[in-house]
Amino acid sequence: MAPRRIVTIANPVDVEAIRQQARMPVAHPWLAPGAPPLILAVGKLKPQKDFETLIRAFAKLRRVRSANLVILGEGEQRRRLRELAAVLGVEGSVALPGFAPNPHAWMRQAALFVLSSRWEGFSNALVEALALGCPSVATDCPSGPAELLQYGELGPLARVGDPASLSAAMLKALGHPVAPARLMARAEDFSVETAAERYLAVLRSVAAGQADLPAVQESAA
């Protein structure tokens, strides 16, 4: 099939529902006024998410500034990650509270969201963080995060599996966060309403018998 006959539309995300859920309270001392910046990661504790590299990067960051790291999720690597934090001397600043039914409430209050994956598809979690105006950092992994962050314009990109690169990206984002309004506007590109409009545009073109389908700016990574 000719490329002009193929249109890729990004996964829709219910942006408004995310923002409503984010208003719910979260009781944790690291979110109290005056606490050090909270860095947040979300995902299953498995090799794909590469939280080992995140913890190593966090340990490097802690040498130059105060911060706490929370990783929400369950999985096979829980013990391994706890042991790594202890070996690196940051166990008192790393928390793995398990699965959180409402991670959006954490995202709303976090100083930084980090996606440390070795590979990803679309990464709903990253879009959810953007929807809440949370400054974000991601690895430049295949295949979606770089596009979501507009190739570094909306958040630094780090090399996959590289603690030094990820630590530098985290420090940069904490020191010079992107304005929340820009991040929230980016998330609107993936809203249910935007996806519906793009599907309708394609269907109208097909119904009208147009040779070329309408251009769609975003691709589903």
GROMACS .gro file of C-alpha atoms in nm:
model
  221
    1MET     CA    1   0.000   0.000   0.000
    2ALA     CA    2   0.127   0.350  -0.084
    3PRO     CA    3   0.248   0.549   0.219
    4ARG     CA    4  -0.004   0.823   0.144
    5ARG     CA    5  -0.280   0.572   0.211
    6ILE     CA    6  -0.157   0.498   0.566
    7VAL     CA    7  -0.242   0.714   0.865
    8THR     CA    8  -0.125   0.642   1.219
    9ILE     CA    9  -0.324   0.793   1.504
   10ALA     CA   10  -0.188   0.803   1.857
   11ASN     CA   11  -0.350   0.614   2.143
   12PRO     CA   12  -0.615   0.834   2.307
   13VAL     CA   13  -0.571   0.926   2.673
   14ASP     CA   14  -0.856   1.055   2.891
   15VAL     CA   15  -0.682   1.374   2.994
   16GLU     CA   16  -0.973   1.518   3.190
   17ALA     CA   17  -1.024   1.199   3.393
   18ILE     CA   18  -0.653   1.200   3.480
   19ARG     CA   19  -0.675   1.557   3.605
   20GLN     CA   20  -0.978   1.478   3.817
   21GLN     CA   21  -0.809   1.174   3.973
   22ALA     CA   22  -0.501   1.382   4.045
   23ARG     CA   23  -0.699   1.601   4.285
   24MET     CA   24  -0.726   1.314   4.534
   25PRO     CA   25  -0.499   1.347   4.840
   26VAL     CA   26  -0.187   1.138   4.898
   27ALA     CA   27  -0.060   1.090   5.251
   28HIS     CA   28   0.318   1.057   5.251
   29PRO     CA   29   0.581   1.254   5.446
   30TRP     CA   30   0.787   1.308   5.130
   31LEU     CA   31   0.500   1.514   4.988
   32ALA     CA   32   0.478   1.745   5.290
   33PRO     CA   33   0.557   2.116   5.247
   34GLY     CA   34   0.930   2.178   5.272
   35ALA     CA   35   1.027   1.821   5.184
   36PRO     CA   36   1.304   1.766   4.925
   37PRO     CA   37   1.191   1.736   4.561
   38LEU     CA   38   1.014   1.409   4.491
   39ILE     CA   39   1.119   1.215   4.181
   40LEU     CA   40   0.858   0.967   4.062
   41ALA     CA   41   0.865   0.658   3.841
   42VAL     CA   42   0.574   0.426   3.765
   43GLY     CA   43   0.571   0.075   3.621
   44LYS     CA   44   0.613  -0.294   3.683
   45LEU     CA   45   0.935  -0.382   3.860
   46LYS     CA   46   1.084  -0.572   3.569
   47PRO     CA   47   1.390  -0.541   3.344
   48GLN     CA   48   1.211  -0.348   3.067
   49LYS     CA   49   1.156  -0.048   3.296
   50ASP     CA   50   1.525  -0.050   3.399
   51PHE     CA   51   1.472   0.089   3.746
   52GLU     CA   52   1.821  -0.034   3.828
   53THR     CA   53   1.964   0.238   3.605
   54LEU     CA   54   1.723   0.487   3.761
   55ILE     CA   55   1.841   0.406   4.113
   56ARG     CA   56   2.205   0.430   4.006
   57ALA     CA   57   2.130   0.766   3.841
   58PHE     CA   58   1.950   0.883   4.154
   59ALA     CA   59   2.248   0.790   4.369
   60LYS     CA   60   2.466   1.011   4.148
   61LEU     CA   61   2.214   1.294   4.171
   62ARG     CA   62   2.209   1.269   4.551
   63ARG     CA   63   2.578   1.353   4.561
   64VAL     CA   64   2.498   1.707   4.446
   65ARG     CA   65   2.145   1.777   4.570
   66SER     CA   66   1.876   1.653   4.806
   67ALA     CA   67   1.582   1.457   4.664
   68ASN     CA   68   1.367   1.150   4.724
   69LEU     CA   69   1.274   0.878   4.477
   70VAL     CA   70   0.944   0.688   4.472
   71ILE     CA   71   0.887   0.398   4.233
   72LEU     CA   72   0.522   0.288   4.215
   73GLY     CA   73   0.461  -0.069   4.102
   74GLU     CA   74   0.498  -0.436   4.181
   75GLY     CA   75   0.714  -0.700   4.020
   76GLU     CA   76   0.989  -0.955   4.028
   77GLN     CA   77   1.272  -0.708   4.091
   78ARG     CA   78   1.149  -0.558   4.420
   79ARG     CA   79   1.413  -0.728   4.637
   80ARG     CA   80   1.688  -0.662   4.383
   81LEU     CA   81   1.603  -0.291   4.368
   82ARG     CA   82   1.592  -0.257   4.746
   83GLU     CA   83   1.930  -0.427   4.776
   84LEU     CA   84   2.078  -0.201   4.509
   85ALA     CA   85   1.955   0.109   4.689
   86ALA     CA   86   2.118  -0.019   5.009
   87VAL     CA   87   2.448  -0.094   4.836
   88LEU     CA   88   2.452   0.257   4.688
   89GLY     CA   89   2.370   0.413   5.024
   90VAL     CA   90   2.039   0.570   4.922
   91GLU     CA   91   1.795   0.327   5.081
   92GLY     CA   92   1.668   0.605   5.310
   93SER     CA   93   1.570   0.815   5.010
   94VAL     CA   94   1.420   0.545   4.785
   95ALA     CA   95   1.069   0.409   4.846
   96LEU     CA   96   0.890   0.126   4.666
   97PRO     CA   97   0.538   0.147   4.813
   98GLY     CA   98   0.394  -0.100   4.563
   99PHE     CA   99   0.102  -0.069   4.325
  100ALA     CA  100  -0.088   0.261   4.347
  101PRO     CA  101  -0.444   0.261   4.211
  102ASN     CA  102  -0.417   0.636   4.156
  103PRO     CA  103  -0.064   0.728   4.045
  104HIS     CA  104  -0.196   1.058   3.909
  105ALA     CA  105  -0.227   1.202   4.259
  106TRP     CA  106   0.146   1.136   4.301
  107MET     CA  107   0.228   1.284   3.960
  108ARG     CA  108   0.048   1.607   4.045
  109GLN     CA  109   0.277   1.665   4.342
  110ALA     CA  110   0.602   1.523   4.208
  111ALA     CA  111   0.885   1.756   4.111
  112LEU     CA  112   0.989   1.522   3.829
  113PHE     CA  113   0.860   1.214   3.648
  114VAL     CA  114   1.121   0.977   3.505
  115LEU     CA  115   1.076   0.709   3.240
  116SER     CA  116   1.393   0.496   3.249
  117SER     CA  117   1.279   0.216   3.016
  118ARG     CA  118   1.497   0.014   2.780
  119TRP     CA  119   1.207   0.005   2.534
  120GLU     CA  120   0.851   0.132   2.525
  121GLY     CA  121   0.552   0.150   2.298
  122PHE     CA  122   0.346   0.463   2.343
  123SER     CA  123   0.402   0.516   2.719
  124ASN     CA  124   0.069   0.625   2.861
  125ALA     CA  125   0.241   0.705   3.191
  126LEU     CA  126   0.452   0.975   3.026
  127VAL     CA  127   0.146   1.135   2.865
  128GLU     CA  128  -0.032   1.122   3.201
  129ALA     CA  129   0.256   1.308   3.366
  130LEU     CA  130   0.250   1.570   3.090
  131ALA     CA  131  -0.126   1.608   3.134
  132LEU     CA  132  -0.063   1.713   3.493
  133GLY     CA  133   0.215   1.956   3.404
  134CYS     CA  134   0.477   1.739   3.574
  135PRO     CA  135   0.831   1.800   3.441
  136SER     CA  136   0.953   1.480   3.279
  137VAL     CA  137   1.267   1.300   3.171
  138ALA     CA  138   1.287   0.989   2.954
  139THR     CA  139   1.538   0.758   2.799
  140ASP     CA  140   1.569   0.788   2.423
  141CYS     CA  141   1.452   0.431   2.386
  142PRO     CA  142   1.258   0.268   2.104
  143SER     CA  143   1.011   0.394   2.018
  144GLY     CA  144   0.780   0.655   2.170
  145PRO     CA  145   0.928   0.874   2.449
  146ALA     CA  146   1.141   1.099   2.229
  147GLU     CA  147   0.843   1.185   2.011
  148LEU     CA  148   0.621   1.252   2.313
  149LEU     CA  149   0.879   1.495   2.453
  150GLN     CA  150   0.928   1.652   2.109
  151TYR     CA  151   1.284   1.523   2.091
  152GLY     CA  152   1.403   1.702   2.402
  153GLU     CA  153   1.206   2.026   2.369
  154LEU     CA  154   0.968   1.930   2.650
  155GLY     CA  155   1.207   1.730   2.865
  156PRO     CA  156   1.563   1.600   2.852
  157LEU     CA  157   1.636   1.265   2.691
  158ALA     CA  158   1.897   1.029   2.833
  159ARG     CA  159   2.086   0.739   2.683
  160VAL     CA  160   1.939   0.398   2.753
  161GLY     CA  161   2.106   0.212   3.041
  162ASP     CA  162   2.340   0.503   3.120
  163PRO     CA  163   2.318   0.621   3.484
  164ALA     CA  164   2.541   0.924   3.424
  165SER     CA  165   2.332   1.042   3.129
  166LEU     CA  166   2.007   0.989   3.317
  167SER     CA  167   2.137   1.165   3.627
  168ALA     CA  168   2.243   1.466   3.420
  169ALA     CA  169   1.902   1.478   3.253
  170MET     CA  170   1.727   1.464   3.591
  171LEU     CA  171   1.943   1.744   3.731
  172LYS     CA  172   1.875   1.956   3.425
  173ALA     CA  173   1.498   1.906   3.450
  174LEU     CA  174   1.493   1.982   3.823
  175GLY     CA  175   1.701   2.295   3.774
  176HIS     CA  176   1.520   2.424   3.467
  177PRO     CA  177   1.172   2.269   3.450
  178VAL     CA  178   0.956   2.324   3.143
  179ALA     CA  179   0.651   2.541   3.212
  180PRO     CA  180   0.354   2.322   3.315
  181ALA     CA  181   0.128   2.491   3.059
  182ARG     CA  182   0.349   2.369   2.773
  183LEU     CA  183   0.344   2.014   2.905
  184MET     CA  184  -0.033   2.016   2.954
  185ALA     CA  185  -0.086   2.153   2.604
  186ARG     CA  186   0.125   1.869   2.463
  187ALA     CA  187  -0.092   1.613   2.641
  188GLU     CA  188  -0.396   1.755   2.463
  189ASP     CA  189  -0.248   1.620   2.137
  190PHE     CA  190  -0.332   1.274   2.273
  191SER     CA  191  -0.673   1.344   2.425
  192VAL     CA  192  -0.980   1.139   2.340
  193GLU     CA  193  -1.129   1.441   2.163
  194THR     CA  194  -0.820   1.491   1.946
  195ALA     CA  195  -0.808   1.122   1.851
  196ALA     CA  196  -1.178   1.127   1.761
  197GLU     CA  197  -1.128   1.429   1.537
  198ARG     CA  198  -0.845   1.255   1.354
  199TYR     CA  199  -1.044   0.937   1.304
  200LEU     CA  200  -1.334   1.141   1.167
  201ALA     CA  201  -1.102   1.326   0.931
  202VAL     CA  202  -0.978   0.995   0.789
  203LEU     CA  203  -1.328   0.852   0.756
  204ARG     CA  204  -1.453   1.166   0.581
  205SER     CA  205  -1.163   1.148   0.336
  206VAL     CA  206  -1.238   0.784   0.260
  207ALA     CA  207  -1.608   0.857   0.220
  208ALA     CA  208  -1.529   1.144  -0.017
  209GLY     CA  209  -1.308   0.917  -0.225
  210GLN     CA  210  -0.998   1.129  -0.184
  211ALA     CA  211  -0.680   0.978  -0.322
  212ASP     CA  212  -0.466   1.093  -0.031
  213LEU     CA  213  -0.562   1.064   0.333
  214PRO     CA  214  -0.531   1.372   0.556
  215ALA     CA  215  -0.195   1.429   0.719
  216VAL     CA  216  -0.183   1.348   1.089
  217GLN     CA  217   0.093   1.520   1.283
  218GLU     CA  218   0.136   1.259   1.554
  219SER     CA  219   0.218   0.896   1.504
  220ALA     CA  220   0.144   0.626   1.758
  221ALA     CA  221   0.487   0.534   1.880
   0.00000   0.00000   0.00000
